[in-house]
Coordinates of C-alpha atoms in Angstrom, one line a residue:
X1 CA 154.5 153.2 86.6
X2 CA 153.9 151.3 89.9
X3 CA 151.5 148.5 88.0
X4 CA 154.2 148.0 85.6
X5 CA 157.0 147.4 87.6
X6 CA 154.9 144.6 89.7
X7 CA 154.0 143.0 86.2
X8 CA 157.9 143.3 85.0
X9 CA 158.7 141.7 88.6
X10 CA 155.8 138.7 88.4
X11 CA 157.2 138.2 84.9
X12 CA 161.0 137.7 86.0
X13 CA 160.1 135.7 88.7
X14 CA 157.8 133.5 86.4
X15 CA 160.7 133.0 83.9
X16 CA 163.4 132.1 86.7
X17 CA 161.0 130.0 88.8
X18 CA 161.4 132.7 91.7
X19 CA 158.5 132.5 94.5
X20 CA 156.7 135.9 95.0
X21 CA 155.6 135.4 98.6
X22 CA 157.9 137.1 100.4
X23 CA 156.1 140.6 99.3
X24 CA 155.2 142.9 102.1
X25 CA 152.0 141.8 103.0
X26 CA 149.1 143.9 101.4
X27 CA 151.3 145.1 98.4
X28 CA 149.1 143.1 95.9
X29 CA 145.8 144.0 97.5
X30 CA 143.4 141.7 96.9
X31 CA 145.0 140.0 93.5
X32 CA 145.0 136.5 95.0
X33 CA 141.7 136.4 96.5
X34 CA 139.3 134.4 94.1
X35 CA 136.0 136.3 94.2
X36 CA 134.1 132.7 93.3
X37 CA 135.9 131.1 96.7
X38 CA 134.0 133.2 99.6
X39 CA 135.8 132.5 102.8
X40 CA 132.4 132.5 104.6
X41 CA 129.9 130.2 103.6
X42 CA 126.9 131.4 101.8
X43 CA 123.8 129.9 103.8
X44 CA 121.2 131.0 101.5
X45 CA 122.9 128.5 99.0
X46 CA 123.7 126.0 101.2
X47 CA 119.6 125.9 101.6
X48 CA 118.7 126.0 97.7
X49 CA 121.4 123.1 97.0
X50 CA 119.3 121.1 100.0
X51 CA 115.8 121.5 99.2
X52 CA 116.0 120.1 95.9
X53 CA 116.3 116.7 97.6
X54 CA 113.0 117.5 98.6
X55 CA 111.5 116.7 94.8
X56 CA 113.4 113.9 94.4
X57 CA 112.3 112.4 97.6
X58 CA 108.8 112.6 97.1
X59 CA 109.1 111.3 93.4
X60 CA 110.9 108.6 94.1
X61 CA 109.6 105.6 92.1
X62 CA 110.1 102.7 94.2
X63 CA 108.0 102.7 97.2
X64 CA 104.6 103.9 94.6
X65 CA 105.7 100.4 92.7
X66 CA 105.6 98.9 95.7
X67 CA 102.2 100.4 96.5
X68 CA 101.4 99.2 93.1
X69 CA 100.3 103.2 92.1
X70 CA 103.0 102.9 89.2
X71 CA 103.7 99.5 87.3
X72 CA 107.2 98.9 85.3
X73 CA 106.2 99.0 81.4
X74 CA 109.3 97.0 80.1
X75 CA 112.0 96.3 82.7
X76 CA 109.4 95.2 85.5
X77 CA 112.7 93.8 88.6
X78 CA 111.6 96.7 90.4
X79 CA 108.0 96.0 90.4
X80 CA 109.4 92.4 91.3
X81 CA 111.4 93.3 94.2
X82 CA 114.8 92.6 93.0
X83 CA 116.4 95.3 94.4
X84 CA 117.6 94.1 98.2
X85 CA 119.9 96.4 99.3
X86 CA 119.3 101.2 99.2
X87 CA 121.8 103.7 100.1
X88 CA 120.8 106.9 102.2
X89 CA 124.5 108.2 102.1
X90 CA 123.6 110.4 99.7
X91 CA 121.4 112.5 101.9
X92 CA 123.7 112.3 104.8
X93 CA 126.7 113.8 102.6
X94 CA 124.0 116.0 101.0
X95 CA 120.5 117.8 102.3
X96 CA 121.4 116.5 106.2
X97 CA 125.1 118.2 106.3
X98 CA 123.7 120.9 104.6
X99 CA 120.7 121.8 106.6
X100 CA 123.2 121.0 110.1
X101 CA 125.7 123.9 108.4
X102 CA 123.1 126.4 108.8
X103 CA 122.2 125.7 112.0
X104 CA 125.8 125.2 113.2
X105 CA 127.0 128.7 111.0
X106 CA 123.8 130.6 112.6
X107 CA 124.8 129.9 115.9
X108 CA 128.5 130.4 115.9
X109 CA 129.4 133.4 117.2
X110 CA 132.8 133.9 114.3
X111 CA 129.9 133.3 111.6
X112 CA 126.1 134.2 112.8
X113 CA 126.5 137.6 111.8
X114 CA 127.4 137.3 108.0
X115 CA 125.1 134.3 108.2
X116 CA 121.8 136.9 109.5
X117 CA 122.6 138.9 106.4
X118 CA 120.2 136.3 104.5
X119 CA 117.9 136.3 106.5
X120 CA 117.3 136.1 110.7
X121 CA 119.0 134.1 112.3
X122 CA 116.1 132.0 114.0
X123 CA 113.9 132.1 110.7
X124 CA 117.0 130.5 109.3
X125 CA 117.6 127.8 111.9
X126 CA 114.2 127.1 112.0
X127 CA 113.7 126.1 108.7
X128 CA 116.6 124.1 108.1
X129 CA 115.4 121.9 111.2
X130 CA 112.5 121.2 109.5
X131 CA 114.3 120.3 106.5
X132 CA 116.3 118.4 108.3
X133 CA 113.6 116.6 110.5
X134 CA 111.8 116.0 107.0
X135 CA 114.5 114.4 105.8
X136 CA 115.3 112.0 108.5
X137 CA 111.9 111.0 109.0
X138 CA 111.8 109.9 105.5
X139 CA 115.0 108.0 106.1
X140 CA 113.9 106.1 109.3
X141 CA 110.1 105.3 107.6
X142 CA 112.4 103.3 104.8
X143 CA 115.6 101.8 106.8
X144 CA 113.9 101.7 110.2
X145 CA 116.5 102.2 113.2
X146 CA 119.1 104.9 111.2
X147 CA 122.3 106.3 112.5
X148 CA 120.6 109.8 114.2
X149 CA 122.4 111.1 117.3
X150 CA 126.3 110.5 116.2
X151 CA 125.6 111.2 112.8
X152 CA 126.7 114.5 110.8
X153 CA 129.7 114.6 112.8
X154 CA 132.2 114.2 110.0
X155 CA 135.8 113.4 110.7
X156 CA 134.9 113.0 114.5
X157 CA 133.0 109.8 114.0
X158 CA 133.1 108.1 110.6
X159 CA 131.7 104.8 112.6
X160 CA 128.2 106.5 114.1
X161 CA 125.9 104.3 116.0
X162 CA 122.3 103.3 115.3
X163 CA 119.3 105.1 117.1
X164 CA 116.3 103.0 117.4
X165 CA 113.0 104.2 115.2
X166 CA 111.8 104.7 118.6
X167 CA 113.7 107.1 119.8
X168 CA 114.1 108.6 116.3
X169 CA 110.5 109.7 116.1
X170 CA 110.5 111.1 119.8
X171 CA 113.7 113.5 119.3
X172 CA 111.8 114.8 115.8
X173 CA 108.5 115.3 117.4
X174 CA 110.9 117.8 119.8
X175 CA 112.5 119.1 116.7
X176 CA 110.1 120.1 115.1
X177 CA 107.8 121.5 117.9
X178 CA 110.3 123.8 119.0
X179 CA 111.3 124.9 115.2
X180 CA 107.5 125.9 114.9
X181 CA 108.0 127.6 117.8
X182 CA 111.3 129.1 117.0
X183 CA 110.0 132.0 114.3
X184 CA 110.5 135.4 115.0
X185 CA 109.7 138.5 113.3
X186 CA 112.8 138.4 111.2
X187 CA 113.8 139.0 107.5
X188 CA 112.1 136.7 105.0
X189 CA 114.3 133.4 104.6
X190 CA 116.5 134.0 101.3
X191 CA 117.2 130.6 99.3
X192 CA 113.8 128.9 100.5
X193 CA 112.5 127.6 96.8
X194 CA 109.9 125.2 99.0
X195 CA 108.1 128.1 100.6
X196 CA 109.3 131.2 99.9
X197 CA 110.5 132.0 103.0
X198 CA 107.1 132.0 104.8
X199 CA 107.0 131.5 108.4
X200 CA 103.6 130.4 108.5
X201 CA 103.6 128.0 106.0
X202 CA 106.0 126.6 107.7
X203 CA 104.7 126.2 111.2
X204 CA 101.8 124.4 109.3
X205 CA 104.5 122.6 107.2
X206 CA 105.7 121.1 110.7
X207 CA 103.0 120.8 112.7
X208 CA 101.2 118.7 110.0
X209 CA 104.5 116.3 109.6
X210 CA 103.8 116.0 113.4
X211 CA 100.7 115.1 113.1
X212 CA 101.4 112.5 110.3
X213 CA 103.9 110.7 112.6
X214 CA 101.6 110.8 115.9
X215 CA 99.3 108.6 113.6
X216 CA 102.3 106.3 112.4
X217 CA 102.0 105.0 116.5
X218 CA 98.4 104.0 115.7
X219 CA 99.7 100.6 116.9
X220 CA 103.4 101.0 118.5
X221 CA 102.3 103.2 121.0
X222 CA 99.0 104.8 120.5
X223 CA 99.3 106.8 124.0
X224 CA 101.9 108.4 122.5
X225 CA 100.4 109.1 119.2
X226 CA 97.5 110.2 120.7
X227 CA 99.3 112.9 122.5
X228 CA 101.6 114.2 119.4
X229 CA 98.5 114.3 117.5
X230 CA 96.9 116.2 119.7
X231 CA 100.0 118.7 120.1
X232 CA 100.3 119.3 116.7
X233 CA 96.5 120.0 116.0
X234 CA 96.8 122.4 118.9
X235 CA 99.7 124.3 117.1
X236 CA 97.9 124.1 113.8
X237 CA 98.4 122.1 110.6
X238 CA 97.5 122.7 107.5
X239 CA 94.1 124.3 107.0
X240 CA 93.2 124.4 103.2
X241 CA 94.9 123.7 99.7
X242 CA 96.2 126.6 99.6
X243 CA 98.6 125.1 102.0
X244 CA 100.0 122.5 100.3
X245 CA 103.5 121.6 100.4
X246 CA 104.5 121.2 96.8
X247 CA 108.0 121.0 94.9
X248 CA 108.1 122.8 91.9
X249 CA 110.2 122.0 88.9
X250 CA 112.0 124.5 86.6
X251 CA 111.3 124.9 83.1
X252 CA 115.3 123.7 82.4
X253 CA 117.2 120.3 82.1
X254 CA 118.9 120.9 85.3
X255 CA 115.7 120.8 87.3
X256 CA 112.9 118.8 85.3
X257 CA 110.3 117.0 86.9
X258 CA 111.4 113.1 86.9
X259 CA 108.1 111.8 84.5
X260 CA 109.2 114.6 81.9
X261 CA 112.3 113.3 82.0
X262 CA 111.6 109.8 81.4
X263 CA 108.7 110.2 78.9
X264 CA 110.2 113.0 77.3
X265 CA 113.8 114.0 77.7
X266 CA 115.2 110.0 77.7
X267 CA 112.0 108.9 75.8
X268 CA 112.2 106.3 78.1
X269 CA 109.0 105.5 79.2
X270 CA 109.5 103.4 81.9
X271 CA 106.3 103.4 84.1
X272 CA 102.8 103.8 83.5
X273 CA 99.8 104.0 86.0
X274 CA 99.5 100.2 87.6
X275 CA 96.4 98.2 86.7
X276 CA 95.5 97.7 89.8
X277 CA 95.3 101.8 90.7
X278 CA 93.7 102.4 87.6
X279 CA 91.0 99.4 87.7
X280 CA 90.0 100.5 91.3
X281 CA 89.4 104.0 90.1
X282 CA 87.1 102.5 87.0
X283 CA 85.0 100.7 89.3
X284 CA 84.7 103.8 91.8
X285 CA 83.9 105.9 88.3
X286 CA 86.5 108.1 90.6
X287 CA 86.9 111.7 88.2
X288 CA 90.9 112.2 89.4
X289 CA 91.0 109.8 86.9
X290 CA 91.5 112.3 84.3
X291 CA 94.2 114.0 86.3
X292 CA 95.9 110.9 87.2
X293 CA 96.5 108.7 84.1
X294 CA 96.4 109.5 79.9
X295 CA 94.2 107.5 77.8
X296 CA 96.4 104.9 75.8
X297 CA 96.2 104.8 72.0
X298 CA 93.0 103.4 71.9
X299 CA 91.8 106.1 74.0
X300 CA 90.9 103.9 76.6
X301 CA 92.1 104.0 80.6
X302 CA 94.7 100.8 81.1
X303 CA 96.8 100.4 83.4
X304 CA 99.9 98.3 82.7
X305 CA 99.8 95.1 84.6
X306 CA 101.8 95.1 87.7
X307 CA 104.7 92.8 88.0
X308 CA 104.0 90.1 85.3
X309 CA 106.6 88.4 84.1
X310 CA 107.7 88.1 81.2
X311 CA 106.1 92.0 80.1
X312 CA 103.9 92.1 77.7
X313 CA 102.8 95.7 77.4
X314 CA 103.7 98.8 75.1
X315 CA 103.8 102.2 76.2
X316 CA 101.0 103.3 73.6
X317 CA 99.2 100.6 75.1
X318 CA 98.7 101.7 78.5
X319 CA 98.1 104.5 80.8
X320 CA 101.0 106.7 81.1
X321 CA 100.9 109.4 84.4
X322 CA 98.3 112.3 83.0
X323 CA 100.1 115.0 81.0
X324 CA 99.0 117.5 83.1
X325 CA 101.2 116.1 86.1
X326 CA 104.1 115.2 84.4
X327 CA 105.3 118.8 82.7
X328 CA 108.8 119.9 82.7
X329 CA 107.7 122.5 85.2
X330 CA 105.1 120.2 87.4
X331 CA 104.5 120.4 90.8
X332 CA 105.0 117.3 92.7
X333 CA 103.2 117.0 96.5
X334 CA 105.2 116.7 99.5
X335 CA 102.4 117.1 101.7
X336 CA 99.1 118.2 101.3
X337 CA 95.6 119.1 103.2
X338 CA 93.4 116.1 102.0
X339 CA 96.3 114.0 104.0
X340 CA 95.8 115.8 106.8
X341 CA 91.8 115.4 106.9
X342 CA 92.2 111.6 106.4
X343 CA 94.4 111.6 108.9
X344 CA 92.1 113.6 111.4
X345 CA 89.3 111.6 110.0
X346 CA 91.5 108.5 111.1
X347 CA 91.7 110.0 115.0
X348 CA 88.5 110.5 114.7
X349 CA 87.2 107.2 114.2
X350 CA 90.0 106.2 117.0
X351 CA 88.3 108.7 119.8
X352 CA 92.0 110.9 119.7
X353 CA 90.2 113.5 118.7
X354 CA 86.3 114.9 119.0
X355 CA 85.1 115.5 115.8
X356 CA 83.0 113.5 113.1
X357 CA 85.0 110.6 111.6
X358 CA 82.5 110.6 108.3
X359 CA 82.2 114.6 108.1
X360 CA 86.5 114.7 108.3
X361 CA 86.5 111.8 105.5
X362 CA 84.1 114.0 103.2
X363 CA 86.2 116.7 103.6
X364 CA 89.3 114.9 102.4
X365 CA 87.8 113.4 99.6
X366 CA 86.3 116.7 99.0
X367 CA 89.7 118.4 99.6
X368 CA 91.4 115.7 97.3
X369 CA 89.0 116.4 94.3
X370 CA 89.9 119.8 94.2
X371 CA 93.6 119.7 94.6
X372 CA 93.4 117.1 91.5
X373 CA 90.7 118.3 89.1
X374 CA 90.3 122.4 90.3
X375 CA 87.2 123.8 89.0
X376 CA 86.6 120.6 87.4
X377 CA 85.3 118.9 90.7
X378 CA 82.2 120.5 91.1
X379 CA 79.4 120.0 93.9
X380 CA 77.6 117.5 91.7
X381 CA 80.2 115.5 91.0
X382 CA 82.0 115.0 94.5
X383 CA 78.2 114.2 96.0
X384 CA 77.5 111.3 93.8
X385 CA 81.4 110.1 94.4
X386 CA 80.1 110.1 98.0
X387 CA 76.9 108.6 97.4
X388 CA 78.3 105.4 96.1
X389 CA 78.5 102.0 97.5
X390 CA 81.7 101.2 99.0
X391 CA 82.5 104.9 99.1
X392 CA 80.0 106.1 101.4
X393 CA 81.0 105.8 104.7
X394 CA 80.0 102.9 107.3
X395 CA 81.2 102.7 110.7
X396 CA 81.9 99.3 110.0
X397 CA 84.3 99.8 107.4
X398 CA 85.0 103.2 108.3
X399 CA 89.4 102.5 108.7
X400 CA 89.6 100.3 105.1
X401 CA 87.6 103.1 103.6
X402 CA 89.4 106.1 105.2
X403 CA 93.1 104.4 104.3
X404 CA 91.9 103.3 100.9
X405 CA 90.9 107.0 99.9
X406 CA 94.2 108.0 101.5
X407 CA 96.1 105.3 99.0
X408 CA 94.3 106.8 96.5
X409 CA 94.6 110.9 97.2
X410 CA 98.8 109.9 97.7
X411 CA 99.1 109.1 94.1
X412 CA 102.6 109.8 93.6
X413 CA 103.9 110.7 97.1
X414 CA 105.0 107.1 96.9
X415 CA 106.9 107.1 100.3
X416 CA 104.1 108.0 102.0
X417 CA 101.8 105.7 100.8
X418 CA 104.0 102.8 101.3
X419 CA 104.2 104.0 105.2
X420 CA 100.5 104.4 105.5
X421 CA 99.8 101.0 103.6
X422 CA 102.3 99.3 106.0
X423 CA 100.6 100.7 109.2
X424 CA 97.0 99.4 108.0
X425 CA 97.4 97.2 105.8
X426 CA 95.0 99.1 103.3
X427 CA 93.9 98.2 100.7
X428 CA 94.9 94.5 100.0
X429 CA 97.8 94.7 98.1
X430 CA 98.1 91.0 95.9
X431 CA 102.6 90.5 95.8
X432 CA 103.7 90.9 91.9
X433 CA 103.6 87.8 89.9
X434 CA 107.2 85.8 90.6
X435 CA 108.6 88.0 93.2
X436 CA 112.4 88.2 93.0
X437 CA 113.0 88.6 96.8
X438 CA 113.1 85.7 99.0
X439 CA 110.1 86.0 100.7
X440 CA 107.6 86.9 98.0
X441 CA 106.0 89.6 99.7
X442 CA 105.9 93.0 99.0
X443 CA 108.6 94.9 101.0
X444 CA 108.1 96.0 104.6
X445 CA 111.4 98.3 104.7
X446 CA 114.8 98.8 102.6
X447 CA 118.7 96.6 103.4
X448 CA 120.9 99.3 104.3
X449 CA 123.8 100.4 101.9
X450 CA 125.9 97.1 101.5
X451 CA 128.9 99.0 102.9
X452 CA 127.5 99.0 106.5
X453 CA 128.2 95.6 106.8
X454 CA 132.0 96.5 106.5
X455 CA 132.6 100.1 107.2
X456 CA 130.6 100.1 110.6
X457 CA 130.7 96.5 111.2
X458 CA 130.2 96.7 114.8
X459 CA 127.2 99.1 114.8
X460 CA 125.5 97.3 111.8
X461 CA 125.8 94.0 114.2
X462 CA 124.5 95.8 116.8
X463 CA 121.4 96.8 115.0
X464 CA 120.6 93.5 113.0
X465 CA 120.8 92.1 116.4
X466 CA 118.2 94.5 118.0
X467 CA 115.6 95.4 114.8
X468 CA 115.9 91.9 113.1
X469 CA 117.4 90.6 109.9
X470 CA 118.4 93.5 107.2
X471 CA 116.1 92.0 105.0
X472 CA 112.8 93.4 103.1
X473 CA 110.5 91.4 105.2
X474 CA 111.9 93.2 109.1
X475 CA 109.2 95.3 109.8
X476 CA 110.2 98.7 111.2
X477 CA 109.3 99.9 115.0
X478 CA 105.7 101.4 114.0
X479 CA 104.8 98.8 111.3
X480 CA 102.9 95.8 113.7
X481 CA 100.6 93.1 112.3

């Protein structure tokens, strides 16, 4: 009898416009509480919704056209270097805000606890600053000086200043060194879909982006890098393939890897394997050939020429990304071990480290046949890779060869090629035919978002002044001739 007097009340008050709110507080119990609005944030979400970003970073398109891994089938401005001007908002509104949420909800005293209930709160702090270091790094290696210490602050600063590569790189080798370090014996992060939660894959995760960025001050400040690098092999890096930092796509629309959703869902086709990728691994008779690029209709290997204008090619008539790579479900490499080695092998060869530059460079080549091919690189076949001319190592030649294989073993982790091809200027890249940027060469970094100009005017200023002109050819901080 209760329930129906409230409803016969509600209904009355519907009918003559009457406002209900001045019930005794309680009476309705939880009636107006929305079960699918949570008063306290759910963490464990906050980190699935962020990681994604992590797939589409590393697949990004434009920096492997640059490196001239991919070519443009059709519409080839890209290839050409028509596009000035790239926005990071989106990760600074997205992944970054995110990731800085979980730290900030682990760590307040009002939410910490409910926080915990998804896992400890260190594990969960720790991995977010990863995340979050990962993120900006991949930012600053594009832009170059990014907006780092007053940023993420929301309302409080909608104008943030500009922090200099520099100083960029030294706060994320502390960031990360501590995260690593930060670990404990807690519950099993819940919403990790990068790596399941597991605390030592990622202490190797970080200490191997360490030791990546040590090498990017091969020539900015190679005390420095020599240091870092050091650090982070002293913490330990990644140790085998089975450590390989890879995002995996979903069998689903919402979540499809971006080359099955250009050659298949959109039957697009957009990009094939670059002519100038695919022609280097002919003459190397390189076997990831199989795993890199599909045969065209003619069942040959042919790589779409890169940046030609006008286009001339088909999509039959070239060599699409393999089939195996390119699966609704794929994998695509964030970071991975044959990396590592070549960068080792790199320090190596730079007296940073003790060790055999030509032994480390054999093991990545090694360790890069047998993430590609699996079984399919057999002992035979990496030892007459090695044996070749131009491939086997000379201490003349030793860096061209070393960041040559790394270009090659990077397929598709476009971002990080473009860094490492910047820093060495390996191999010798030819600028697309008819460049559409002013310079004609093949970019050194990315314009900021057009709106910095006029929504942080006097920061933008600021930076132009210090970095150089927002244009494609300003080299960033670690990038010297």
């Amino acid at each position: 009898m209760k329930k129906i007097a409230i409803y016969k009340t509600l209904a009355l008050a519907a009918v003559l416009g009457v406002s209900t709110t001045a019930c005794e507080p309680g009476e309705f119990g939880d009636m107006n509480v929305s079960p699918n609005s949570p008063s306290t944030p759910n963490t464990a979400g906050f980190l699935t919704g962020a990681l994604r970003n992590v797939g589409a970073m590393t697949t990004d398109i434009v920096p492997a056209l640059y490196t001239q891994q991919f070519g443009d089938i059709t519409y080839i401005e890209e290839s050409r270097y028509k596009t000035i001007n790239f926005s990071y908002n989106g990760f600074y509104t997205g992944p970054l805000v995110a990731y800085q949420n979980i730290i900030d909800l682990n760590t307040n005293p009002e939410t910490k606890t409910t926080a915990a209930a998804n896992g400890s709160n260190n594990n969960q702090i720790a991995v977010a600053r990863i995340a979050k270091a990962y993120t900006y790094l991949w930012i600053t290696d594009r832009w170059g000086d990014i907006p780092y210490s007053e940023a993420l602050k929301g309302k409080a600063d909608f104008s943030p200043a500009f922090d200099t590569q520099q100083a960029v790189y030294n706060d994320l080798f502390k960031e990360l060194k501590e995260a690593q370090a930060q670990f404990d014996g807690g519950k099993a992060v819940v919403g990790d879909i990068l790596l399941s939660g597991n605390a030592t894959r990622w202490k190797k995760f970080a200490n191997s982006l360490r030791l990546v960025m040590a090498l990017r001050l091969s020539k900015a400040d190679p005390a420095k890098g020599k240091a870092e690098f050091l650090a982070a092999m002293a913490d330990g890096p990644l140790t085998s393939n089975a450590d390989n930092v890879k995002y995996t796509y979903l069998s689903e629309a919402n979540n499809e890897h971006p080359l099955y959703n250009n050659y298949i869902t959109t039957n697009r086709k957009d990009y094939a394997v670059s002519d100038v990728f695919v022609n280097y691994l002919l003459k190397t008779k390189d076997p990831r050939i199989s795993a890199i690029a599909e045969r065209n209709i003619n069942l040959q290997y042919a790589g779409v020429p890169y940046g030609v204008f006008p286009a001339a090619s088909k999509a039959q008539d070239v060599s699409l990304a393999a089939s195996s790579m390119r699966q609704q479900n794929s994998a695509a490499n964030v970071l991975t071990y044959a990396q590592v080695l070549f960068s080792q092998a790199e320090a190596a060869k730079l007296g940073w480290i003790s060790g055999d530059a030509k032994a480390l460079y054999e093991a990545a080549i090694t360790a890069s046949m047998q993430q590609w091919l699996g079984a399919a690189a057999t002992t035979t076949a990496i030892a007459d890779f090695l044996k070749q001319d131009g491939i086997a190592y000379k201490e003349a030649s030793a860096l061209e060869q070393i960041a040559t294989q790394k270009w090659v073993a990077l397929f598709y982790q476009g971002n990080e090629a473009w860094a490492e091809w910047r820093r060495t200027g390996y191999p010798a890249l030819t600028p697309a035919s008819k460049p559409l940027n002013a310079s004609g060469q093949i970019p050194r970094r990315m314009a900021y978002v057009a709106t910095e100009g006029t929504l942080n005017k006097i920061n933008y200023d600021k930076v132009v002044s210090t970095q150089g002109p927002d244009t494609q050819d300003t080299r960033v901080w670690w990038d010297k001739k």
